[in-house]
Tab-separated table of C-alpha atoms in Angstrom:
chain	number	residue	atom	x	y	z
Q	819	MET	CA	-38.643	-7.311	40.567
Q	820	VAL	CA	-34.852	-7.261	39.506
Q	821	SER	CA	-31.839	-9.836	41.637
Q	822	LYS	CA	-28.331	-9.037	42.077
Q	823	SER	CA	-26.973	-11.366	40.055
Q	824	GLN	CA	-28.918	-9.745	37.443
Q	825	ILE	CA	-27.780	-6.171	38.158
Q	826	LYS	CA	-24.401	-7.720	37.545
Q	827	LEU	CA	-25.295	-9.332	34.402
Q	828	ILE	CA	-26.381	-6.242	33.038
Q	829	THR	CA	-24.008	-3.820	34.166
Q	830	SER	CA	-21.195	-6.068	32.449
Q	831	LEU	CA	-22.953	-6.133	29.463
Q	832	GLU	CA	-21.590	-2.557	29.091
Q	833	GLN	CA	-17.643	-3.947	28.376
Q	834	LYS	CA	-17.857	-5.696	25.146
Q	835	LYS	CA	-15.413	-8.529	26.639
Q	836	HIS	CA	-18.548	-9.541	28.953
Q	837	ARG	CA	-20.632	-9.186	25.870
Q	838	THR	CA	-18.662	-11.859	23.992
Q	839	LYS	CA	-18.016	-13.979	26.328
Q	840	MET	CA	-21.707	-14.188	27.629
Q	841	GLY	CA	-22.867	-14.345	23.924
Q	842	LEU	CA	-25.668	-11.147	25.256
Q	843	PHE	CA	-26.004	-7.545	24.414
Q	844	VAL	CA	-28.634	-4.858	25.129
Q	845	VAL	CA	-31.225	-2.943	24.229
Q	846	GLU	CA	-33.177	0.119	25.845
Q	847	GLY	CA	-36.560	1.873	25.138
Q	848	LYS	CA	-39.705	1.027	23.707
Q	849	LYS	CA	-39.557	0.966	20.253
Q	850	GLY	CA	-35.714	-0.317	20.200
Q	851	ILE	CA	-37.034	-3.543	21.851
Q	852	GLU	CA	-40.151	-4.031	20.123
Q	853	GLU	CA	-37.962	-4.082	16.445
Q	854	VAL	CA	-35.724	-6.634	18.130
Q	855	LEU	CA	-38.269	-8.961	19.688
Q	856	GLY	CA	-39.789	-8.724	16.019
Q	857	SER	CA	-36.477	-9.994	14.551
Q	858	ASN	CA	-35.430	-13.303	14.520
Q	859	PHE	CA	-32.767	-12.568	17.806
Q	860	GLU	CA	-33.614	-14.410	20.309
Q	861	LEU	CA	-34.690	-12.994	24.193
Q	862	HIS	CA	-32.727	-13.688	26.985
Q	863	SER	CA	-34.532	-11.289	29.692
Q	864	LEU	CA	-37.083	-8.391	29.777
Q	865	PHE	CA	-37.398	-6.110	32.344
Q	866	THR	CA	-40.189	-3.591	32.282
Q	867	THR	CA	-42.329	-0.955	34.015
Q	868	GLN	CA	-45.093	-1.937	31.833
Q	869	ASP	CA	-46.438	-5.012	30.501
Q	870	ILE	CA	-47.076	-3.778	26.681
Q	871	PHE	CA	-44.333	-6.179	24.653
Q	872	ASN	CA	-45.063	-9.261	23.272
Q	873	ALA	CA	-42.336	-11.002	24.557
Q	874	PRO	CA	-42.876	-14.465	26.412
Q	875	GLN	CA	-44.118	-14.514	30.011
Q	876	ASP	CA	-41.506	-16.622	31.679
Q	877	LYS	CA	-38.995	-14.112	30.602
Q	878	THR	CA	-40.402	-10.914	31.444
Q	879	HIS	CA	-39.968	-9.575	34.915
Q	880	LEU	CA	-42.239	-6.455	36.052
Q	881	ILE	CA	-39.751	-3.948	37.604
Q	882	SER	CA	-40.165	-0.275	39.445
Q	883	GLU	CA	-39.602	2.536	37.952
Q	884	ALA	CA	-36.676	2.759	40.626
Q	885	GLU	CA	-35.071	-0.935	39.414
Q	886	LEU	CA	-35.280	0.482	35.943
Q	887	LYS	CA	-33.212	3.255	36.710
Q	888	LYS	CA	-30.745	0.835	38.564
Q	889	ILE	CA	-29.756	-1.102	35.353
Q	890	SER	CA	-30.234	1.840	32.482
Q	891	ARG	CA	-27.671	3.480	30.997
Q	892	LEU	CA	-29.589	6.285	29.591
Q	893	LYS	CA	-30.231	9.577	31.065
Q	894	THR	CA	-33.847	9.265	31.217
Q	895	ALA	CA	-34.832	4.855	31.603
Q	896	GLN	CA	-37.366	4.365	28.979
Q	897	ILE	CA	-39.991	1.313	29.800
Q	898	GLY	CA	-37.948	-1.145	29.949
Q	899	LEU	CA	-34.792	-2.571	29.054
Q	900	ALA	CA	-33.987	-6.121	27.182
Q	901	VAL	CA	-31.175	-8.630	27.328
Q	902	PHE	CA	-30.926	-10.434	23.554
Q	903	GLU	CA	-28.435	-13.323	22.856
Q	904	ILE	CA	-26.133	-12.061	19.593
Q	905	PRO	CA	-26.549	-14.079	17.302
Q	906	VAL	CA	-24.188	-16.934	16.371
Q	907	GLN	CA	-22.238	-15.575	13.446
Q	908	THR	CA	-22.384	-17.473	10.170
Q	909	GLU	CA	-20.494	-17.916	7.237
Q	910	ILE	CA	-19.925	-14.965	5.163
Q	911	LYS	CA	-21.815	-14.439	2.389
Q	912	LEU	CA	-20.589	-11.914	-0.462
Q	913	ASP	CA	-23.635	-11.119	-3.126
Q	914	GLY	CA	-23.773	-8.026	-4.883
Q	915	LEU	CA	-22.763	-4.606	-3.117
Q	916	VAL	CA	-21.065	-4.792	0.476
Q	917	ILE	CA	-19.434	-1.943	2.760
Q	918	ALA	CA	-16.568	-2.490	4.652
Q	919	LEU	CA	-15.212	-0.413	7.489
Q	920	ASP	CA	-11.541	0.198	8.573
Q	921	GLY	CA	-11.318	1.092	11.778
Q	922	VAL	CA	-14.592	3.315	12.504
Q	923	ARG	CA	-14.806	4.104	16.162
Q	924	ASP	CA	-16.952	6.410	16.720
Q	925	PRO	CA	-20.407	4.442	17.575
Q	926	GLY	CA	-22.737	7.184	16.407
Q	927	ASN	CA	-20.905	6.724	12.937
Q	928	LEU	CA	-21.521	2.589	12.608
Q	929	GLY	CA	-25.189	3.234	13.777
Q	930	THR	CA	-26.116	5.395	11.047
Q	931	ILE	CA	-24.272	3.197	8.693
Q	932	ILE	CA	-25.821	0.120	9.625
Q	933	ARG	CA	-28.925	2.386	9.288
Q	934	LEU	CA	-27.564	3.406	5.771
Q	935	CYS	CA	-27.094	-0.078	4.598
Q	936	ASP	CA	-30.590	-1.654	5.453
Q	937	TRP	CA	-32.283	1.193	3.990
Q	938	PHE	CA	-30.100	0.653	0.550
Q	939	GLY	CA	-30.639	-3.040	0.693
Q	940	VAL	CA	-26.593	-4.104	1.541
Q	941	GLN	CA	-27.010	-7.889	3.042
Q	942	THR	CA	-23.469	-7.736	4.503
Q	943	LEU	CA	-21.477	-5.430	6.505
Q	944	LEU	CA	-17.906	-6.008	7.259
Q	945	CYS	CA	-15.697	-4.646	10.059
Q	946	SER	CA	-12.547	-4.415	10.710
Q	947	LEU	CA	-11.536	-5.714	13.940
Q	948	ASP	CA	-10.469	-2.312	15.413
Q	949	THR	CA	-13.695	-1.402	14.425
Q	950	VAL	CA	-16.217	-0.130	17.335
Q	951	ASP	CA	-18.458	-3.215	18.717
Q	952	CYS	CA	-21.803	-3.469	16.826
Q	953	TYR	CA	-23.505	-4.497	20.230
Q	954	ASN	CA	-22.146	-1.374	22.152
Q	955	SER	CA	-25.522	0.338	23.228
Q	956	LYS	CA	-24.890	3.291	21.277
Q	957	VAL	CA	-24.656	1.902	18.165
Q	958	VAL	CA	-27.615	-0.362	18.647
Q	959	GLN	CA	-29.481	2.751	19.481
Q	960	ALA	CA	-28.324	4.559	16.352
Q	961	SER	CA	-29.380	1.770	14.492
Q	962	MET	CA	-32.680	2.111	15.119
Q	963	GLY	CA	-33.616	-1.637	14.812
Q	964	SER	CA	-31.379	-1.850	11.738
Q	965	ILE	CA	-28.713	-4.280	13.468
Q	966	THR	CA	-31.343	-6.571	13.233
Q	967	ARG	CA	-31.214	-6.806	9.483
Q	968	VAL	CA	-28.060	-6.438	8.361
Q	969	LYS	CA	-25.587	-9.122	8.507
Q	970	ILE	CA	-22.510	-7.619	10.473
Q	971	ASP	CA	-19.264	-9.855	10.526
Q	972	TYR	CA	-15.856	-8.828	11.951
Q	973	VAL	CA	-12.943	-10.020	10.269
Q	974	ASP	CA	-9.236	-10.117	9.961
Q	975	LEU	CA	-9.993	-7.532	7.236
Q	976	PRO	CA	-6.685	-7.475	5.217
Q	977	LEU	CA	-6.436	-11.073	5.070
Q	978	PHE	CA	-10.053	-11.220	4.423
Q	979	LEU	CA	-9.675	-8.713	0.946
Q	980	LYS	CA	-6.259	-10.619	0.073
Q	981	GLU	CA	-7.850	-13.871	-0.059
Q	982	ASN	CA	-11.677	-12.691	-1.780
Q	983	ASN	CA	-11.836	-13.472	-5.650
Q	984	SER	CA	-15.062	-12.559	-6.394
Q	985	HIS	CA	-15.579	-8.667	-5.752
Q	986	LEU	CA	-13.608	-5.317	-6.954
Q	987	LYS	CA	-12.242	-3.813	-3.845
Q	988	ALA	CA	-12.960	0.248	-4.160
Q	989	GLY	CA	-12.445	2.563	-1.482
Q	990	THR	CA	-12.419	6.535	-0.991
Q	991	PHE	CA	-9.408	8.754	-1.444
Q	992	LEU	CA	-9.137	12.388	-1.779
Q	993	GLU	CA	-7.088	11.522	-5.494
Q	994	GLY	CA	-9.425	9.135	-6.491
Q	995	GLU	CA	-11.833	9.009	-9.296
Q	996	ASN	CA	-14.487	10.644	-9.460
Q	997	LEU	CA	-17.748	9.094	-8.065
Q	998	PHE	CA	-20.275	10.387	-10.686
Q	999	VAL	CA	-18.868	9.147	-13.822
Q	1000	SER	CA	-16.740	5.997	-12.216
Q	1001	GLU	CA	-18.177	2.530	-12.993
Q	1002	ILE	CA	-18.595	0.322	-10.172
Q	1003	PRO	CA	-19.110	-3.282	-10.552
Q	1004	LYS	CA	-22.220	-5.146	-9.145
Q	1005	ASP	CA	-19.844	-7.081	-6.823
Q	1006	SER	CA	-17.885	-4.508	-4.934
Q	1007	ILE	CA	-16.822	-4.283	-1.541
Q	1008	LEU	CA	-16.755	-0.092	-1.000
Q	1009	ILE	CA	-14.036	0.357	1.680
Q	1010	LEU	CA	-15.019	3.599	4.623
Q	1011	GLY	CA	-11.932	4.149	6.577
Q	1012	ASN	CA	-11.795	5.402	10.204
Q	1013	GLU	CA	-12.708	9.046	11.229
Q	1014	ALA	CA	-9.232	10.583	11.613
Q	1015	LYS	CA	-6.887	8.545	9.462
Q	1016	GLY	CA	-8.996	7.279	6.560
Q	1017	ILE	CA	-8.004	3.775	5.149
Q	1018	SER	CA	-5.230	2.187	6.180
Q	1019	GLU	CA	-1.790	1.413	5.087
Q	1020	GLY	CA	-2.344	-1.920	4.495
Q	1021	ILE	CA	-5.469	-2.026	3.272
Q	1022	GLU	CA	-4.905	0.800	0.797
Q	1023	LYS	CA	-2.546	-1.483	-0.806
Q	1024	LEU	CA	-5.259	-4.184	-1.420
Q	1025	VAL	CA	-7.813	-1.553	-2.846
Q	1026	GLU	CA	-7.926	-1.756	-6.690
Q	1027	LYS	CA	-10.161	1.266	-7.972
Q	1028	LYS	CA	-9.833	4.611	-5.629
Q	1029	ILE	CA	-13.171	6.650	-5.914
Q	1030	ASN	CA	-13.474	10.280	-4.617
Q	1031	ILE	CA	-16.450	12.151	-3.836
Q	1032	PRO	CA	-15.876	15.284	-5.469
Q	1033	GLN	CA	-16.206	19.112	-3.160
Q	1034	PHE	CA	-18.157	21.743	-5.158
Q	1035	SER	CA	-17.138	24.125	-2.550
Q	1036	ASN	CA	-15.565	27.636	-4.215
Q	1037	VAL	CA	-12.562	27.762	-1.181
Q	1038	LYS	CA	-10.917	24.615	-1.073
Q	1039	ASN	CA	-10.164	22.945	2.473
Q	1040	THR	CA	-8.799	20.086	3.369
Q	1041	GLU	CA	-11.679	18.642	5.449
Q	1042	SER	CA	-13.133	16.133	4.206
Q	1043	LEU	CA	-16.617	14.416	4.987
Q	1044	ASN	CA	-17.838	12.161	7.711
Q	1045	VAL	CA	-17.712	8.907	7.552
Q	1046	ALA	CA	-21.114	7.858	7.893
Q	1047	THR	CA	-22.367	10.839	5.352
Q	1048	ALA	CA	-19.547	9.679	2.793
Q	1049	THR	CA	-21.481	6.297	3.566
Q	1050	ALA	CA	-24.690	7.535	2.516
Q	1051	ILE	CA	-23.684	9.696	-0.585
Q	1052	LEU	CA	-21.892	6.407	-1.933
Q	1053	LEU	CA	-24.806	3.977	-1.079
Q	1054	SER	CA	-27.298	6.823	-3.261
Q	1055	GLU	CA	-25.316	6.745	-6.062
Q	1056	PHE	CA	-24.263	3.110	-6.305
Q	1057	ARG	CA	-28.110	1.950	-6.498
Q	1058	ARG	CA	-28.932	4.990	-8.826
Q	1059	LYS	CA	-26.372	4.180	-11.434
Q	1060	GLU	CA	-27.711	0.048	-11.205
Q	1061	ASN	CA	-31.328	1.244	-10.868
Q	1062	TYR	CA	-31.925	4.179	-13.016
Z	219	MET	CA	-5.017	34.996	33.642
Z	220	VAL	CA	-8.821	34.831	32.934
Z	221	SER	CA	-10.529	37.545	34.964
Z	222	LYS	CA	-13.615	36.481	37.247
Z	223	SER	CA	-15.669	38.921	35.093
Z	224	GLN	CA	-13.635	37.077	31.863
Z	225	ILE	CA	-15.296	33.445	33.046
Z	226	LYS	CA	-18.667	34.910	33.621
Z	227	LEU	CA	-18.819	36.050	30.072
Z	228	ILE	CA	-17.953	32.809	28.563
Z	229	THR	CA	-19.996	30.833	31.091
Z	230	SER	CA	-22.588	32.825	29.733
Z	231	LEU	CA	-21.916	32.413	26.475
Z	232	GLU	CA	-23.337	28.843	27.091
Z	233	GLN	CA	-27.025	30.162	26.363
Z	234	LYS	CA	-28.374	31.361	23.611
Z	235	LYS	CA	-29.997	34.705	25.283
Z	236	HIS	CA	-27.058	35.958	26.565
Z	237	ARG	CA	-25.219	34.824	22.811
Z	238	THR	CA	-27.210	36.790	21.140
Z	239	LYS	CA	-26.942	39.599	23.513
Z	240	MET	CA	-23.494	40.249	23.489
Z	241	GLY	CA	-23.128	39.313	19.669
Z	242	LEU	CA	-20.787	36.741	20.852
Z	243	PHE	CA	-20.098	33.245	20.548
Z	244	VAL	CA	-17.598	30.464	21.632
Z	245	VAL	CA	-14.750	28.377	19.969
Z	246	GLU	CA	-12.855	25.866	21.733
Z	247	GLY	CA	-9.602	23.389	20.015
Z	248	LYS	CA	-6.789	24.240	18.152
Z	249	LYS	CA	-8.075	23.273	14.741
Z	250	GLY	CA	-11.695	25.072	15.375
Z	251	ILE	CA	-9.712	28.266	16.626
Z	252	GLU	CA	-7.179	28.137	13.369
Z	253	GLU	CA	-10.054	27.826	11.160
Z	254	VAL	CA	-11.963	30.897	12.705
Z	255	LEU	CA	-8.944	33.236	12.946
Z	256	GLY	CA	-8.142	32.596	9.410
Z	257	SER	CA	-11.813	33.775	8.095
Z	258	ASN	CA	-13.390	37.288	8.224
Z	259	PHE	CA	-14.726	36.508	11.343
Z	260	GLU	CA	-13.658	39.042	14.496
Z	261	LEU	CA	-11.661	37.745	17.221
Z	262	HIS	CA	-12.786	39.403	21.017
Z	263	SER	CA	-10.518	37.109	22.865
Z	264	LEU	CA	-7.998	34.285	23.346
Z	265	PHE	CA	-7.526	32.350	26.431
Z	266	THR	CA	-4.437	29.796	25.233
Z	267	THR	CA	-2.102	27.679	27.389
Z	268	GLN	CA	0.498	28.078	24.238
Z	269	ASP	CA	1.038	31.109	22.437
Z	270	ILE	CA	0.510	29.195	18.808
Z	271	PHE	CA	-1.928	31.402	17.374
Z	272	ASN	CA	-1.359	33.886	14.818
Z	273	ALA	CA	-3.783	36.634	17.062
Z	274	PRO	CA	-3.525	39.714	17.890
Z	275	GLN	CA	-1.189	40.034	20.845
Z	276	ASP	CA	-3.399	42.618	22.384
Z	277	LYS	CA	-6.643	40.112	22.305
Z	278	THR	CA	-4.455	36.868	23.709
Z	279	HIS	CA	-4.365	35.947	27.032
Z	280	LEU	CA	-2.287	33.152	28.209
Z	281	ILE	CA	-3.126	30.965	30.522
Z	282	SER	CA	-2.865	28.210	32.920
Z	283	GLU	CA	-4.092	24.367	32.265
Z	284	ALA	CA	-6.155	24.962	35.202
Z	285	GLU	CA	-7.721	28.186	34.104
Z	286	LEU	CA	-8.513	26.241	30.617
Z	287	LYS	CA	-10.244	23.961	32.627
Z	288	LYS	CA	-11.988	26.200	34.351
Z	289	ILE	CA	-13.674	28.319	31.494
Z	290	SER	CA	-13.645	24.907	28.863
Z	291	ARG	CA	-17.108	22.811	27.850
Z	292	LEU	CA	-15.362	19.939	26.964
Z	293	LYS	CA	-14.128	16.936	28.810
Z	294	THR	CA	-10.895	17.333	27.919
Z	295	ALA	CA	-9.880	20.998	27.413
Z	296	GLN	CA	-7.799	21.658	24.915
Z	297	ILE	CA	-5.105	24.222	24.035
Z	298	GLY	CA	-7.088	26.774	23.930
Z	299	LEU	CA	-11.289	28.966	23.822
Z	300	ALA	CA	-11.812	31.560	21.651
Z	301	VAL	CA	-14.074	34.289	21.660
Z	302	PHE	CA	-16.037	35.474	18.519
Z	303	GLU	CA	-18.086	38.182	17.305
Z	304	ILE	CA	-21.291	36.943	15.715
Z	305	PRO	CA	-21.598	38.770	12.171
Z	306	VAL	CA	-24.369	40.658	12.061
Z	307	GLN	CA	-27.160	39.534	9.935
Z	308	THR	CA	-26.921	41.297	6.231
Z	309	GLU	CA	-29.638	40.881	3.521
Z	310	ILE	CA	-30.499	37.672	2.360
Z	311	LYS	CA	-29.349	36.884	-1.542
Z	312	LEU	CA	-30.585	33.291	-3.003
Z	313	ASP	CA	-28.527	32.802	-5.736
Z	314	GLY	CA	-28.853	29.468	-6.874
Z	315	LEU	CA	-29.484	25.759	-4.463
Z	316	VAL	CA	-30.466	27.020	-1.065
Z	317	ILE	CA	-31.171	24.609	1.924
Z	318	ALA	CA	-33.848	25.361	4.443
Z	319	LEU	CA	-34.240	23.420	7.993
Z	320	ASP	CA	-37.371	23.296	9.118
Z	321	GLY	CA	-37.397	22.741	13.006
Z	322	VAL	CA	-33.953	21.182	13.135
Z	323	ARG	CA	-33.075	20.131	16.955
Z	324	ASP	CA	-30.129	18.150	17.267
Z	325	PRO	CA	-27.049	20.540	17.156
Z	326	GLY	CA	-24.823	17.528	15.744
Z	327	ASN	CA	-27.439	17.432	12.530
Z	328	LEU	CA	-26.948	21.112	12.433
Z	329	GLY	CA	-23.292	21.081	12.568
Z	330	THR	CA	-23.080	18.027	10.063
Z	331	ILE	CA	-25.682	19.856	7.494
Z	332	ILE	CA	-23.384	23.283	7.187
Z	333	ARG	CA	-20.432	21.416	6.397
Z	334	LEU	CA	-22.272	19.484	4.244
Z	335	CYS	CA	-23.367	22.646	2.164
Z	336	ASP	CA	-20.042	24.282	2.977
Z	337	TRP	CA	-18.702	20.995	0.776
Z	338	PHE	CA	-21.115	21.081	-2.304
Z	339	GLY	CA	-20.873	24.614	-2.983
Z	340	VAL	CA	-24.170	26.206	-1.082
Z	341	GLN	CA	-23.996	29.615	-0.184
Z	342	THR	CA	-27.094	30.441	2.175
Z	343	LEU	CA	-28.246	27.949	4.980
Z	344	LEU	CA	-32.319	29.015	5.727
Z	345	CYS	CA	-32.781	27.909	9.561
Z	346	SER	CA	-36.344	27.957	10.762
Z	347	LEU	CA	-36.669	30.307	14.538
Z	348	ASP	CA	-36.895	26.770	16.200
Z	349	THR	CA	-33.832	25.331	14.565
Z	350	VAL	CA	-31.265	24.756	17.068
Z	351	ASP	CA	-29.177	27.985	17.326
Z	352	CYS	CA	-25.929	27.846	14.875
Z	353	TYR	CA	-23.896	29.494	17.577
Z	354	ASN	CA	-24.444	26.459	19.957
Z	355	SER	CA	-20.681	25.246	21.115
Z	356	LYS	CA	-21.606	21.789	19.932
Z	357	VAL	CA	-22.947	22.746	16.153
Z	358	VAL	CA	-20.161	25.114	16.207
Z	359	GLN	CA	-17.536	22.239	16.830
Z	360	ALA	CA	-19.339	19.752	14.807
Z	361	SER	CA	-19.156	21.945	11.986
Z	362	MET	CA	-15.721	22.078	11.609
Z	363	GLY	CA	-14.812	25.802	10.531
Z	364	SER	CA	-17.723	25.396	7.736
Z	365	ILE	CA	-19.888	27.647	9.916
Z	366	THR	CA	-17.316	30.520	8.553
Z	367	ARG	CA	-17.763	29.561	5.284
Z	368	VAL	CA	-21.656	29.228	4.724
Z	369	LYS	CA	-24.036	31.940	5.374
Z	370	ILE	CA	-26.518	31.198	8.133
Z	371	ASP	CA	-30.065	33.349	8.065
Z	372	TYR	CA	-32.643	32.298	10.776
Z	373	VAL	CA	-35.976	33.624	9.545
Z	374	ASP	CA	-39.321	33.292	9.737
Z	375	LEU	CA	-39.640	30.503	7.504
Z	376	PRO	CA	-43.134	30.098	5.942
Z	377	LEU	CA	-44.081	33.812	5.596
Z	378	PHE	CA	-40.357	33.338	3.815
Z	379	LEU	CA	-41.099	30.758	1.576
Z	380	LYS	CA	-44.955	32.614	1.197
Z	381	GLU	CA	-43.167	35.579	0.195
Z	382	ASN	CA	-40.318	34.225	-2.291
Z	383	ASN	CA	-41.338	33.771	-5.685
Z	384	SER	CA	-37.789	33.374	-7.245
Z	385	HIS	CA	-37.039	29.604	-6.164
Z	386	LEU	CA	-38.771	26.620	-6.204
Z	387	LYS	CA	-39.987	24.800	-2.683
Z	388	ALA	CA	-39.240	21.256	-2.320
Z	389	GLY	CA	-39.143	18.976	0.034
Z	390	THR	CA	-38.839	15.270	1.048
Z	391	PHE	CA	-42.141	13.448	1.729
Z	392	LEU	CA	-42.307	9.642	1.722
Z	393	GLU	CA	-45.099	10.284	-0.955
Z	394	GLY	CA	-42.889	12.574	-3.202
Z	395	GLU	CA	-41.156	11.992	-6.652
Z	396	ASN	CA	-38.181	9.406	-6.517
Z	397	LEU	CA	-35.301	12.149	-6.455
Z	398	PHE	CA	-33.461	9.823	-8.897
Z	399	VAL	CA	-35.736	10.449	-11.857
Z	400	SER	CA	-36.573	14.242	-10.533
Z	401	GLU	CA	-36.105	17.290	-12.038
Z	402	ILE	CA	-34.906	19.782	-9.731
Z	403	PRO	CA	-34.463	23.567	-10.853
Z	404	LYS	CA	-31.499	25.224	-10.241
Z	405	ASP	CA	-33.085	27.679	-8.107
Z	406	SER	CA	-34.798	26.220	-5.973
Z	407	ILE	CA	-35.102	25.685	-1.919
Z	408	LEU	CA	-34.593	22.009	-0.643
Z	409	ILE	CA	-36.196	21.913	2.648
Z	410	LEU	CA	-35.749	19.576	4.956
Z	411	GLY	CA	-37.651	18.490	8.759
Z	412	ASN	CA	-37.457	17.999	12.472
Z	413	GLU	CA	-35.898	14.628	13.339
Z	414	ALA	CA	-39.488	13.047	14.731
Z	415	LYS	CA	-42.156	15.181	13.112
Z	416	GLY	CA	-40.518	15.747	9.725
Z	417	ILE	CA	-41.550	19.223	7.589
Z	418	SER	CA	-44.384	20.412	9.901
Z	419	GLU	CA	-47.650	21.084	8.231
Z	420	GLY	CA	-47.522	25.130	7.401
Z	421	ILE	CA	-44.462	24.567	5.742
Z	422	GLU	CA	-45.949	21.206	4.076
Z	423	LYS	CA	-48.768	23.821	2.563
Z	424	LEU	CA	-46.295	25.955	0.847
Z	425	VAL	CA	-43.977	22.846	-0.848
Z	426	GLU	CA	-44.476	22.758	-4.493
Z	427	LYS	CA	-42.793	19.954	-5.257
Z	428	LYS	CA	-42.632	16.672	-3.382
Z	429	ILE	CA	-39.408	14.573	-3.655
Z	430	ASN	CA	-38.392	10.972	-1.837
Z	431	ILE	CA	-35.156	9.036	-1.507
Z	432	PRO	CA	-36.228	5.653	-2.728
Z	433	GLN	CA	-35.880	2.687	-0.165
Z	434	PHE	CA	-34.401	-0.701	-1.772
Z	435	SER	CA	-34.151	-2.765	0.968
Z	436	ASN	CA	-36.389	-6.376	0.946
Z	437	VAL	CA	-38.185	-5.653	3.995
Z	438	LYS	CA	-39.475	-2.230	4.049
Z	439	ASN	CA	-39.575	-0.098	7.290
Z	440	THR	CA	-41.280	2.855	8.357
Z	441	GLU	CA	-37.635	4.535	9.550
Z	442	SER	CA	-37.142	7.340	7.643
Z	443	LEU	CA	-33.309	8.325	7.226
Z	444	ASN	CA	-31.627	11.130	9.375
Z	445	VAL	CA	-32.163	14.154	8.357
Z	446	ALA	CA	-27.884	14.936	8.195
Z	447	THR	CA	-27.434	11.929	6.013
Z	448	ALA	CA	-30.862	12.870	3.797
Z	449	THR	CA	-29.363	16.317	3.389
Z	450	ALA	CA	-25.897	14.527	2.101
Z	451	ILE	CA	-27.933	12.030	-0.434
Z	452	LEU	CA	-29.618	15.344	-1.857
Z	453	LEU	CA	-26.896	17.484	-2.439
Z	454	SER	CA	-25.109	14.781	-4.039
Z	455	GLU	CA	-27.587	14.159	-6.059
Z	456	PHE	CA	-28.274	17.811	-7.560
Z	457	ARG	CA	-24.707	19.003	-7.906
Z	458	ARG	CA	-24.255	15.493	-10.275
Z	459	LYS	CA	-27.052	16.314	-12.292
Z	460	GLU	CA	-26.011	20.183	-12.369
Z	461	ASN	CA	-22.606	18.908	-13.561
Z	462	TYR	CA	-23.009	15.452	-15.167
């Protein structure tokens, strides 16, 4: 059974201010829940129509399809919904390549970028304070479990970059150096900008190396690449140079 | 003004069977409409609240916000909606690198892949018959105008690959050769598979070279990369090898 207060809690977690206040976030669907259960994230409560999860019994609530539908945000509710504790933010450690996002707003893009960091072994993902919250349910969904394996830190990005002196700050700009011939040191922060506006002026001033993904079409057009596909290309090229 | 028959036509174009029957598709929003107007696609009719487009007057219909809202599929209707003619499918020419999609179903993924083909100068995009229709409005939207610059052909993919002998057929598989050390000839067809199931069995038999994008994370996980980000990495690496 789901109590009224539980419904109220779960619904409130749709909003960032409540997630932050309560230190909790929601994961939906069998695969997503299993991924997070298998990580070191702490389970708060699990609501499921089938007792198939490897979770403590005292935190597991068997519920009906109708009850699940009531608390789910998905069009088609899937087996279960779990509430997990947001990990306490620990000291930021920069080791090797770091990705920094300057105002990425689309949940799907952030989820894809988290998944890419996981794939390419990037330990730390820095997000500016105006980047979409990584515990937004759409981000969690799109990250496919990678959110448990990548350390994500929200920081005052201009201040952070100004104070850091261990890493080279690199960013993508149309007038930048060709990515494929550019040398990017092992300890770098690669900065990616907002979907519409790119890297903000304040951050641009702090960039020490501008790089560009060359375009190969006959007809030049003004469109840039999507921020998630740009991240994919940058990470792949960085690891290639490092390893092959 | 929008007549009842015009509303009926526009609404019917939400369905693939009607788009195919009428040979027409819909583009919404200022930027998208301008991109397609500037291409060699033929305008059928334009409905707009502001007379700001460079389009023939006899095909331009000035309408009210309320009328636009009635015909728009967007949550927030934007300035105009245009109907264009679907180009007549001409002979398929394979010159240089070709991308082939085997059952890609997500409109956002197909749109992103069209945009990537445009960026990386891929002239021909082959789609299996069960790949989502490229004139679906979500695909058109996500392709950001690139749909006018990339030739997209829907074919019986297994038959087409079987009969082609000019190109090497390459595909992405977990057990494939490392992309970064693999040699891919100039005349290749790179095959990408369905979001959930990957490349189908029938197509796998026809693949002459299996390649893999290596994973660099410490914890191996079973998730693969999203099909659009995989395409980005493959195209970028192909062009790098060719040019640098």
